[in-house]
CSV table of C-alpha atoms in Angstrom, one decimal:
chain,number,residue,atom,x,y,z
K,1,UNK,CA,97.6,113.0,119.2
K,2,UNK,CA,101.1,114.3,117.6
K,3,UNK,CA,101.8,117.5,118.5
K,4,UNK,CA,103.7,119.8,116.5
K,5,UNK,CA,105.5,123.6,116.9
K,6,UNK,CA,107.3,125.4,114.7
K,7,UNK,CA,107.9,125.4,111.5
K,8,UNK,CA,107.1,122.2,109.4
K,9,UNK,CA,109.5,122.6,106.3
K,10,UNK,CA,112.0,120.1,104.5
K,11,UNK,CA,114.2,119.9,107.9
K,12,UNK,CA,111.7,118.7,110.0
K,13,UNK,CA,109.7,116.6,107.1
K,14,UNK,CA,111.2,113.2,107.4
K,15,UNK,CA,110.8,113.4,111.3
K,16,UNK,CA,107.3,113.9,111.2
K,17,UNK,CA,106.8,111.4,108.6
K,18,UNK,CA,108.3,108.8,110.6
K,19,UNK,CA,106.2,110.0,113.5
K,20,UNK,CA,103.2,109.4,111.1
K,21,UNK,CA,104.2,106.1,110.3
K,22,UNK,CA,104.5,104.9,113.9
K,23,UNK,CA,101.5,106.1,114.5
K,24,UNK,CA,99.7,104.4,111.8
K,25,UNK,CA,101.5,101.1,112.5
K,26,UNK,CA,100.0,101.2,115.7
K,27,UNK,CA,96.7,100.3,114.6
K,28,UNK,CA,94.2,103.1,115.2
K,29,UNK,CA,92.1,104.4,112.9
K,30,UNK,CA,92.4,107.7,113.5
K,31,UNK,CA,95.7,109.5,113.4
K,32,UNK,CA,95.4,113.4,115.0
K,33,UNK,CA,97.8,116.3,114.5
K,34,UNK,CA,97.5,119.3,116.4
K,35,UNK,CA,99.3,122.5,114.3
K,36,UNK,CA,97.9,124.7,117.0
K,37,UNK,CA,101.7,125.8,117.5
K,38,UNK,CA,103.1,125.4,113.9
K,39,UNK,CA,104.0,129.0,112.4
K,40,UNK,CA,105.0,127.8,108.9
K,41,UNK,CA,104.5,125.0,106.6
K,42,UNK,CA,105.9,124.1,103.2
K,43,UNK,CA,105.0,122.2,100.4
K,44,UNK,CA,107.1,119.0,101.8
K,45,UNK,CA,104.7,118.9,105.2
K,46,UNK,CA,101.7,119.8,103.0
K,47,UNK,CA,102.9,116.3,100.8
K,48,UNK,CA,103.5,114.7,103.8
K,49,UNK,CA,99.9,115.2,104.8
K,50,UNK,CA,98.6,114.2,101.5
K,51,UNK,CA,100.5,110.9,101.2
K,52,UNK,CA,99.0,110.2,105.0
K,53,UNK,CA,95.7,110.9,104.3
K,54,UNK,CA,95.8,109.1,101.2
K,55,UNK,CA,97.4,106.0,103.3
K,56,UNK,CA,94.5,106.6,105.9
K,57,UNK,CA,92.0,106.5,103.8
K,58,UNK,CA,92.7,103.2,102.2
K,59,UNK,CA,92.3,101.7,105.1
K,60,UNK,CA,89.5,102.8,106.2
K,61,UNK,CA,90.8,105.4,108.9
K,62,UNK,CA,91.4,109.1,109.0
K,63,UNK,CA,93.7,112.0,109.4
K,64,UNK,CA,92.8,115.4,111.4
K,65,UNK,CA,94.6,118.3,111.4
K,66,UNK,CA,93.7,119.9,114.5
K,67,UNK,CA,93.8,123.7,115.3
K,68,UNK,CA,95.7,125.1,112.8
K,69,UNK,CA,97.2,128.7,113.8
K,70,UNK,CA,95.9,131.5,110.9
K,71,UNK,CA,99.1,131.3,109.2
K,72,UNK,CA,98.8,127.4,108.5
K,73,UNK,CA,95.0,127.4,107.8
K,74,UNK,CA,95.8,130.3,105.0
K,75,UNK,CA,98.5,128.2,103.3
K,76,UNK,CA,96.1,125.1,103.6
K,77,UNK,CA,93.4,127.4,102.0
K,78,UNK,CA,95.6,128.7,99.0
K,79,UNK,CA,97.0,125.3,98.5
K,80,UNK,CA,93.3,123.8,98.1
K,81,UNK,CA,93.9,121.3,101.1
K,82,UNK,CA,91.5,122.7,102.9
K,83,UNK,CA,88.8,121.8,101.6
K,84,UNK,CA,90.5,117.8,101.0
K,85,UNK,CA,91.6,117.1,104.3
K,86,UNK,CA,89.9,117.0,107.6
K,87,UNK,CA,90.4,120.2,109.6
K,88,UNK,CA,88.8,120.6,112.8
K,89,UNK,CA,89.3,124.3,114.2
């Protein structure tokens, strides 16, 4: 599980991608991100997520966003993710 807080925005984008990676080079199947303590994201995290799921999904595993705070499950909602990615609440 990766564990996020704050705000995911264009400064804290490439850390998280790399955080992604290593998790996916690591073999599993399933990659988890909890966003129970994220306050903001912006459209380079919500890309971020995209490309990973994408990636996942190629391969036959799976990204879950996990407890997203009100704020972040209302910009995944207006951005149309919601319904793409896996969200578990």
């Amino acid at each position: 599980v990766i564990t996020l807080a704050g705000e995911l925005d264009l400064a804290g984008a490439p850390a998280f991608h790399a955080c992604l990676l290593e998790a996916a080079a690591s073999g599993g199947d399933t990659i988890e991100v909890s966003f129970e303590s994220v306050t903001y994201i912006d459209s380079s995290g919500l890309g971020i997520l995209v490309s990973a799921h994408k990636r996942l999904q190629s391969t036959g595993g799976n990204l879950v966003i996990s407890q997203p705070s009100e704020r972040v499950m209302r910009i995944l909602t207006i951005s149309g993710l919601s319904s793409y990615l896996n969200i578990r609440r």
